[in-house]
Short mmCIF file of C-alpha atoms and ligand atoms in Angstrom, two decimals:
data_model
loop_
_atom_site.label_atom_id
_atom_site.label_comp_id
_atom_site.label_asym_id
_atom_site.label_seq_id
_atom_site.Cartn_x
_atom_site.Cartn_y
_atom_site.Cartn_z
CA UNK G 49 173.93 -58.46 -65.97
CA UNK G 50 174.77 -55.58 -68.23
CA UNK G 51 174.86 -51.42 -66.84
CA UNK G 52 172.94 -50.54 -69.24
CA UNK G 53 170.33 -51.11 -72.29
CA UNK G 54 172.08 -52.81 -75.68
CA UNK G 55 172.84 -49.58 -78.00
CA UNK G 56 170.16 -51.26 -80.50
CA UNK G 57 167.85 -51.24 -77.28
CA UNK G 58 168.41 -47.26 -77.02
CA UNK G 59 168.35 -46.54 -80.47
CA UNK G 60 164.94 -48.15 -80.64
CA UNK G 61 163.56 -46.55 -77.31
CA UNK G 62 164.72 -43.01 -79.11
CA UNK G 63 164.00 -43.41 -82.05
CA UNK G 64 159.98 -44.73 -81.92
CA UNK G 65 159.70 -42.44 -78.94
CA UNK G 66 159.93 -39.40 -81.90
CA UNK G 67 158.05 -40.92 -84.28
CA UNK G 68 155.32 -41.47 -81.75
CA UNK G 69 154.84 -37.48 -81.20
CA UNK G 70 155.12 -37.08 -85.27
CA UNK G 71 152.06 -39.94 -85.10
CA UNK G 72 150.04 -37.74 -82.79
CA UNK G 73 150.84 -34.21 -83.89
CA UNK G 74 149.91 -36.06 -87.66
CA UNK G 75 147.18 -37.52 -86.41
CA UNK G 76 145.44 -34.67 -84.12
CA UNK G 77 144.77 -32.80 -87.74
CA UNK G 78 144.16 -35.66 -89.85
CA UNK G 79 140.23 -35.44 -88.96
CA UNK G 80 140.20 -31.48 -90.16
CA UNK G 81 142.22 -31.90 -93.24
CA UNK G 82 139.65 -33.95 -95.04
CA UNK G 83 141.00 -34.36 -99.29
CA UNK G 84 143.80 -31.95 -98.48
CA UNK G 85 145.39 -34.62 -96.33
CA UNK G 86 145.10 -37.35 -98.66
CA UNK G 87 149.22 -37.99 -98.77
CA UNK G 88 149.60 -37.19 -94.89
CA UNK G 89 147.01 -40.11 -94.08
CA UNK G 90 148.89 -42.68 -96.29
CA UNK G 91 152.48 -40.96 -94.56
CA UNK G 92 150.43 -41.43 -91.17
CA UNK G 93 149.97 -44.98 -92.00
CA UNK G 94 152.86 -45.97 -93.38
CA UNK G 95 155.09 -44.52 -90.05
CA UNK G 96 152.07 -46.05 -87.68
CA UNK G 97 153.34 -49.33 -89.50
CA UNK G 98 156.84 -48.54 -89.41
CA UNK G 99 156.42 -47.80 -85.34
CA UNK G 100 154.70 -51.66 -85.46
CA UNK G 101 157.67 -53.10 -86.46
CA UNK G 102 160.20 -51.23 -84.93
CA UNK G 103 158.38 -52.32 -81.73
CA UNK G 104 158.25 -55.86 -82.95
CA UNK G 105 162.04 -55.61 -83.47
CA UNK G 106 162.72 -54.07 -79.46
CA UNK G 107 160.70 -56.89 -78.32
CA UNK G 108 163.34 -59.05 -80.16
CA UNK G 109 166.04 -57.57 -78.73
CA UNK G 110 165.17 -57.06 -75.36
CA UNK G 111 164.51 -61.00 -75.23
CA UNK G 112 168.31 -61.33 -77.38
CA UNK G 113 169.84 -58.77 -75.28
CA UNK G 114 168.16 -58.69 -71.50
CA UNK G 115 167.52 -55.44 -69.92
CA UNK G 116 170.04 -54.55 -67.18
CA UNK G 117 168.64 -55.39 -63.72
CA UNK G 118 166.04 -53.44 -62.36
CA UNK G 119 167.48 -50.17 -59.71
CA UNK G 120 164.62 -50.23 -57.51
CA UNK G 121 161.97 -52.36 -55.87
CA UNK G 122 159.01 -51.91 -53.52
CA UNK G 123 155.68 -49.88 -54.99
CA UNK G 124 158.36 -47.30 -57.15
CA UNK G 125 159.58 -50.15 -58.83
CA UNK G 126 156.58 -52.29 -59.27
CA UNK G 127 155.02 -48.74 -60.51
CA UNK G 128 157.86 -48.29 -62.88
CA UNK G 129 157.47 -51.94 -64.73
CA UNK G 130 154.00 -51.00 -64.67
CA UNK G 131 154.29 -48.02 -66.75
CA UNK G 132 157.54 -49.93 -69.19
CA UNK G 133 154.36 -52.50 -69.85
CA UNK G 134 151.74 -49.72 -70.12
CA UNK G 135 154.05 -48.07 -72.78
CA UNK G 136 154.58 -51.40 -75.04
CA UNK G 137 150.52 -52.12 -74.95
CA UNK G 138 150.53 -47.75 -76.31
CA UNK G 139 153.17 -48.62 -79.29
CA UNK G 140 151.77 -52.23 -80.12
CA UNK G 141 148.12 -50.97 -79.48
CA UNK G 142 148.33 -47.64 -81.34
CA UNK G 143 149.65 -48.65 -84.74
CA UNK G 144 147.40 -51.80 -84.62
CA UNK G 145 143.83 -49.56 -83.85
CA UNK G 146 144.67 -47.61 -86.56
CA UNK G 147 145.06 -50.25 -89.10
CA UNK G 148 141.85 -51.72 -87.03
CA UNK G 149 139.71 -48.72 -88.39
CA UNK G 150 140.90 -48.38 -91.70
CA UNK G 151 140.38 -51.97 -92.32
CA UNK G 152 136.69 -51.70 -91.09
CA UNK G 153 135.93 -48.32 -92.13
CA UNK G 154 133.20 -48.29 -94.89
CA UNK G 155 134.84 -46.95 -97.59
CA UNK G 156 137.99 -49.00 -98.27
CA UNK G 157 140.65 -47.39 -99.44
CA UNK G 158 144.29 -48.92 -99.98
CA UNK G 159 147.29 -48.38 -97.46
CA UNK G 160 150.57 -48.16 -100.16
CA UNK G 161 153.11 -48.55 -97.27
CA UNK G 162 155.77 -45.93 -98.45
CA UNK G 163 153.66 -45.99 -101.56
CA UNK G 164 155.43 -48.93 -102.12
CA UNK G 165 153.71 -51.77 -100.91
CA UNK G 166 150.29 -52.38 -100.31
CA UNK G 167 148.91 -53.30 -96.89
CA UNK G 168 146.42 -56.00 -96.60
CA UNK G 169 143.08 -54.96 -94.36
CA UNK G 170 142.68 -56.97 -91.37
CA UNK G 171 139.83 -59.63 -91.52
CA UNK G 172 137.56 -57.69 -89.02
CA UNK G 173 134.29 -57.24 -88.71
CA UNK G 174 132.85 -53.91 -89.39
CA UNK G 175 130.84 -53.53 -86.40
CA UNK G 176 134.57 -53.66 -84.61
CA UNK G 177 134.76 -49.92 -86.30
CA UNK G 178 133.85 -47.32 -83.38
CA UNK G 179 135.73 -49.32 -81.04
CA UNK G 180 138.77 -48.79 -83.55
CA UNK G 181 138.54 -45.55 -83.85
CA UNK G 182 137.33 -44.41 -80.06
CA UNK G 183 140.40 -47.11 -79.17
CA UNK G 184 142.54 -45.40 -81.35
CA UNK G 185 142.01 -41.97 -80.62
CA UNK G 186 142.39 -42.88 -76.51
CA UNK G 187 145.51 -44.57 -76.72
CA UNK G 188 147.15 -41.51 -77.78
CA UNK G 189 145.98 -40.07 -74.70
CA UNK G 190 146.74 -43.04 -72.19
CA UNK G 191 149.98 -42.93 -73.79
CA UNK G 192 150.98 -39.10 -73.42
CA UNK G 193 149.99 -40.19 -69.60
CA UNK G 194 152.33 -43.17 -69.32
CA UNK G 195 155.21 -40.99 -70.58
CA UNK G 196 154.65 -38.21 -68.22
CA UNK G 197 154.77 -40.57 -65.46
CA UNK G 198 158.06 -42.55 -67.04
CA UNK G 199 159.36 -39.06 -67.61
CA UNK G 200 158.71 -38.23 -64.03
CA UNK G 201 160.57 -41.39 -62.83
CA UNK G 202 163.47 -40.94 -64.98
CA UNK G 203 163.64 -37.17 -63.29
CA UNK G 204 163.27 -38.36 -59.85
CA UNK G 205 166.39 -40.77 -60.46
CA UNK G 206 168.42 -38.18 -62.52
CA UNK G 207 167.84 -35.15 -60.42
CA UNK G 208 166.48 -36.38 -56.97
CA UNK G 209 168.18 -39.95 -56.06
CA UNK G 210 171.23 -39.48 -58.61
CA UNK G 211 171.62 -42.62 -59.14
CA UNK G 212 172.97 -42.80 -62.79
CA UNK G 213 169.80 -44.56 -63.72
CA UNK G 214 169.46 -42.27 -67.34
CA UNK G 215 172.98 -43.33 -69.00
CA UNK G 216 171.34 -47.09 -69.38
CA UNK G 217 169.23 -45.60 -71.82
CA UNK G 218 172.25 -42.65 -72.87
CA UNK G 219 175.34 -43.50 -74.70
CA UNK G 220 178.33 -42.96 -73.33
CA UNK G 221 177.58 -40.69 -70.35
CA UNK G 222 177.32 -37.79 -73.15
CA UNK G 223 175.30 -35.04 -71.57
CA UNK G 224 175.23 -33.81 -75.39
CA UNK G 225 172.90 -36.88 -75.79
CA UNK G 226 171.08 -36.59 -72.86
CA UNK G 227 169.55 -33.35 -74.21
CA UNK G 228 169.23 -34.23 -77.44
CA UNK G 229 167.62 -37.50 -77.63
CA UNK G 230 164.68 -36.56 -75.49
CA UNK G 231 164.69 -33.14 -77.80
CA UNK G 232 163.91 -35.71 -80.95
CA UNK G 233 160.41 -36.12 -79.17
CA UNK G 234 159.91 -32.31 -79.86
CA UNK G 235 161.36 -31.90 -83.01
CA UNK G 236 159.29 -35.29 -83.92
CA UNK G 237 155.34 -33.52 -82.63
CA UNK G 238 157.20 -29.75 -84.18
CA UNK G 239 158.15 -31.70 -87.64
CA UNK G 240 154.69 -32.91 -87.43
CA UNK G 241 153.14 -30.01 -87.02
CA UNK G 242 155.04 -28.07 -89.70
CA UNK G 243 154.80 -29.92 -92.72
CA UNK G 244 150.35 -29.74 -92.12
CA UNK G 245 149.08 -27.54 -95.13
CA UNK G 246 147.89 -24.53 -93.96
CA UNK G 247 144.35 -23.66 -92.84
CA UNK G 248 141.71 -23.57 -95.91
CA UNK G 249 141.48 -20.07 -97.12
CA UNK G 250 137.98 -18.42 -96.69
CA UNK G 251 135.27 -18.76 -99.35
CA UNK G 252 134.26 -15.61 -100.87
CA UNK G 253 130.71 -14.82 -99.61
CA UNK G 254 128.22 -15.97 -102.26
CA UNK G 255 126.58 -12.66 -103.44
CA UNK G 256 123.74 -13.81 -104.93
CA UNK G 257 122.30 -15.84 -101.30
CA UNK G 258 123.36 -13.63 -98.75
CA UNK G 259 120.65 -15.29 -96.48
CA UNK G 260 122.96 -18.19 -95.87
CA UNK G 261 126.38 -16.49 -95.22
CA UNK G 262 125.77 -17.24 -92.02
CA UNK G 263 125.69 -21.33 -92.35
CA UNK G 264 128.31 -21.10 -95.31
CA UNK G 265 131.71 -22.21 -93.34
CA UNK G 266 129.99 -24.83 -91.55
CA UNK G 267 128.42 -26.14 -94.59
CA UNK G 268 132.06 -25.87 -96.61
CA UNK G 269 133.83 -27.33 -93.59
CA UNK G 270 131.60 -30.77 -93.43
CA UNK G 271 131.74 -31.07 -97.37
CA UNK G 272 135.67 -30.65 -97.05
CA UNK G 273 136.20 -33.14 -93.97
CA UNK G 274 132.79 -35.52 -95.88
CA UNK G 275 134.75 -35.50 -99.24
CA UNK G 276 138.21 -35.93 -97.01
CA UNK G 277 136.59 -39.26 -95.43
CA UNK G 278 135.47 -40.37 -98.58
CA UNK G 279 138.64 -40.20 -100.42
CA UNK G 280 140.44 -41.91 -97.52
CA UNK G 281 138.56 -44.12 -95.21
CA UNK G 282 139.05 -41.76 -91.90
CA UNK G 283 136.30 -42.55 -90.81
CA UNK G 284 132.54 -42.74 -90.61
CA UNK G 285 132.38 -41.11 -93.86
CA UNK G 286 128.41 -41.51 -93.62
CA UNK G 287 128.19 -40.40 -90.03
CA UNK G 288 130.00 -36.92 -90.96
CA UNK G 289 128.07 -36.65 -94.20
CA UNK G 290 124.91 -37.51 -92.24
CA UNK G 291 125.87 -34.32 -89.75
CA UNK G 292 126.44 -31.91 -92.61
CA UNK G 293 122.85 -32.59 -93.68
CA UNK G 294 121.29 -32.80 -90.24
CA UNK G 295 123.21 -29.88 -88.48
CA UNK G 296 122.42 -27.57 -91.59
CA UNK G 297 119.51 -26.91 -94.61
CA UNK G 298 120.62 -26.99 -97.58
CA UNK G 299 122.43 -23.07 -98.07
CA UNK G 300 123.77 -21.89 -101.15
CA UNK G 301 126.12 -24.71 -103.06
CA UNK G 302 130.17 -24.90 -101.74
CA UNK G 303 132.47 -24.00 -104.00
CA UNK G 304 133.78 -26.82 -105.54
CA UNK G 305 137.28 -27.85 -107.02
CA UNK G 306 138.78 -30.78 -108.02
CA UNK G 307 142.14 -31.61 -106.75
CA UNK G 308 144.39 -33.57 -108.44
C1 LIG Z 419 152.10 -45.49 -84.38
C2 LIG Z 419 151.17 -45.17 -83.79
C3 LIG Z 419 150.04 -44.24 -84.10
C4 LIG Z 419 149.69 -43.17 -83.35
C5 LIG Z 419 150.36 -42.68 -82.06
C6 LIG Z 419 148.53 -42.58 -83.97
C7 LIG Z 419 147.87 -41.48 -83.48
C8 LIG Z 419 146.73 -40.94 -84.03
C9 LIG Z 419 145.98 -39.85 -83.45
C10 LIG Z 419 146.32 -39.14 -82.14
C11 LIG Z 419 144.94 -39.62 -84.26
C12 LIG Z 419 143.84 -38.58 -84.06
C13 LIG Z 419 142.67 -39.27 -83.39
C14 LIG Z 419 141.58 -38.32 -83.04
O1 LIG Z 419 140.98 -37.76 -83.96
O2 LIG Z 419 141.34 -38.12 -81.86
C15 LIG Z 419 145.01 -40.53 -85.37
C16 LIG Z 419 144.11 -40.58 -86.42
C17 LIG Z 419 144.15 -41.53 -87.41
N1 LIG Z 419 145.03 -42.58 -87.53
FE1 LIG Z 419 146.61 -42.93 -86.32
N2 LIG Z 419 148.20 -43.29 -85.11
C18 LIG Z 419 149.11 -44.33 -85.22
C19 LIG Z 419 149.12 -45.30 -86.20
C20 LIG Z 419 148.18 -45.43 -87.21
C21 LIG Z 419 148.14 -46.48 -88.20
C22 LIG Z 419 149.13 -47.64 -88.29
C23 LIG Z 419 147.07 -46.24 -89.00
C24 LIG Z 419 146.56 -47.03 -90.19
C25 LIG Z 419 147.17 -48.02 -90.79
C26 LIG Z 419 146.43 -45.03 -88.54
C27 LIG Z 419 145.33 -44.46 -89.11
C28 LIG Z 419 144.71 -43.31 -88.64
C29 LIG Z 419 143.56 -42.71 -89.30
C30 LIG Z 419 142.86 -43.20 -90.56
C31 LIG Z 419 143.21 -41.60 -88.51
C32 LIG Z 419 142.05 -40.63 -88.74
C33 LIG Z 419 140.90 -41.20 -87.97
C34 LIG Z 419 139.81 -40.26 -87.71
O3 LIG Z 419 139.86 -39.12 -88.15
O4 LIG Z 419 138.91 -40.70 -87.01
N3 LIG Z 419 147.12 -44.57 -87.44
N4 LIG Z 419 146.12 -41.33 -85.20
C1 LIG Z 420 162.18 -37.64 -72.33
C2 LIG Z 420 161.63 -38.79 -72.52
C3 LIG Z 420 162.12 -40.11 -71.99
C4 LIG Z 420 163.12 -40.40 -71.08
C5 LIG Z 420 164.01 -39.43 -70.31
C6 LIG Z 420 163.18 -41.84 -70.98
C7 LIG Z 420 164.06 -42.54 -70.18
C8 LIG Z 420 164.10 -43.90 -70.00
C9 LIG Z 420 165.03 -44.61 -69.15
C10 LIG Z 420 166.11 -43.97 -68.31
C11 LIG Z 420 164.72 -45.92 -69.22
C12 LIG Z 420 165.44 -47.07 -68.48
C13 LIG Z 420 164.70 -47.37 -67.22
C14 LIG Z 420 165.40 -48.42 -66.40
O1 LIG Z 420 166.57 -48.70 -66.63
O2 LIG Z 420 164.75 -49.00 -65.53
C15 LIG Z 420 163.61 -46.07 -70.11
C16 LIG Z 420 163.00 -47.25 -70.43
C17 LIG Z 420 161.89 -47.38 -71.23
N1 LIG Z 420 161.30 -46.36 -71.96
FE1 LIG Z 420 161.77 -44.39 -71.89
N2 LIG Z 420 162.23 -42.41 -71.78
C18 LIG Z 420 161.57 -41.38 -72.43
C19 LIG Z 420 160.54 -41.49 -73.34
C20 LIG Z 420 159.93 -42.69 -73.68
C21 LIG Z 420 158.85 -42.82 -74.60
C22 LIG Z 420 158.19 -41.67 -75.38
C23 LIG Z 420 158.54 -44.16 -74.65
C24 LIG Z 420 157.48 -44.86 -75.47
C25 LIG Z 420 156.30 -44.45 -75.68
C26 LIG Z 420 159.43 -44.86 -73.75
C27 LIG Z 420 159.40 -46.21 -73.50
C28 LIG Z 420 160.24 -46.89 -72.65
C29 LIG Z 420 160.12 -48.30 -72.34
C30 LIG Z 420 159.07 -49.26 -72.88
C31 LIG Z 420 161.16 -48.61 -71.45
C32 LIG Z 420 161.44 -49.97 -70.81
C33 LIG Z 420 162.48 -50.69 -71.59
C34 LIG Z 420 162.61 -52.12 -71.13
O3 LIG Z 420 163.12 -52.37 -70.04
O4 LIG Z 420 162.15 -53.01 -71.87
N3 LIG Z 420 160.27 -43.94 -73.18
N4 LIG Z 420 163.24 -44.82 -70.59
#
């Protein structure tokens, strides 16, 4: 039995490990950005798909190249496969979800992987959307808890038993790696965060209805996430138009521009 994970093994585990917080950090604003976030929902889609097959691939290898043997047995142990299998159903069942809701989502629009080439939908049927998207939008939450707790375990090894359990998944005993690999999950959720476009500037009050200042943002915020939906299939793109006209009457007409 090898000491430790295959390097393609720990290059795998580090590298979809970042793009997994640039996924969520991505993802958490996709829903606000509406049209502006037309290229960050095809980039969203394209690394989702990317984060598929990279996980495809570490299944491959882990059957090519077996794990080293397990440290630990009893409940800690049993716990600790538990989460390992908890974590491939998050990065098989995020990416797949999310190509799940775009494929059943009313308005259809294409996925250009890489703008490059084009993913087909997934023969689903379209009552199969909500569950998609509700599916979708709790994985990223069961999986934030499944790393905690794999984070937790690795500390308890490192810090608490010191048993040299971390270098199987750290090359060459480097403690310059064993900072900086987990720090690609941060820079992967920061890098995420930074390239979002910033917030949409305000509206200048409409002098001629000053009645309906008041419902003016709300009213510009649904048409901005409605026409956001429509342009790529986010989702529900009825449901949210729906809400714009139920939640408000008709105030004074947004202030409309065509992007691009
Ligand atoms: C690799 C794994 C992925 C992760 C971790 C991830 C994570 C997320 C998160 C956290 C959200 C926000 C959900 C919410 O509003 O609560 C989101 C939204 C979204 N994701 Fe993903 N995603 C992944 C892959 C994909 C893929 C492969 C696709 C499509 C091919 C996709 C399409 C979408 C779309 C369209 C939205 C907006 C949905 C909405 O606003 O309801 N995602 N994603
Ligand atoms: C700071 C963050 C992380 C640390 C310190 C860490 C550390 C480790 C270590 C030491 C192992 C080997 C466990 C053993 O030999 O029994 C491992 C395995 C594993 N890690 Fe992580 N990890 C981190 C983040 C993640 C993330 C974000 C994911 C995916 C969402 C992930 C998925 C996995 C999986 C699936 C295994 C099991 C590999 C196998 O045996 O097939 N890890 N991790």
């Amino acid at each position: 039995m090898p000491q430790r994970y295959s390097l393609a093994a720990i290059i795998l585990h580090w590298a979809i490990a970042a793009l997994l917080a640039f996924q969520i950090a991505v993802g958490w604003a996709l829903g606000s950005l509406g049209a502006r976030g037309f290229a960050l929902f095809q980039l969203h889609k394209s690394i989702g798909i990317t984060v598929l097959l990279l996980t495809l691939l570490r299944i491959g290898v882990r059957w090519w190249k077996p794990r080293p043997a397990k440290l630990e047995g009893g409940w800690q142990g049993a716990l600790a496969s538990g989460v390992h299998v908890g974590l491939y159903a998050f990065m098989l069942g995020a990416p797949l979800t999310g190509w799940a809701l775009v494929s059943t989502a009313k308005v259809k629009v294409p996925t250009l992987f890489f703008g490059v080439i084009p993913l087909p939908h997934l023969p689903l049927p379209m009552a199969s959307h909500g569950l998609a998207e509700g599916g979708h939008s709790l994985l990223a939450w069961i999986g934030i808890a499944l790393v905690a707790l794999h984070v937790a375990g690795a500390l308890r090894h490192h810090v608490m038993m010191r048993d040299g359990l971390i270098w199987r998944m750290v090359p060459g005993r480097s403690t310059a790696l064993l900072l900086g690999l987990p720090a690609l999950i941060l820079v992967g959720f920061l890098l995420g965060r930074a390239i979002l476009p910033g917030a949409v500037p305000e509206a200048p009050a409409a002098p001629a209805a000053p009645a309906a200042n008041a419902v003016e943002a709300p009213v510009e915020d649904n048409a901005v996430e409605a026409a956001g939906n429509a342009s790529d299939n986010a989702a529900a793109p009825a449901a949210n138009e729906t809400a714009a006209v139920a939640e408000e009457p008709a105030g004074s007409p947004p202030a409309w521009a065509v992007q691009p």
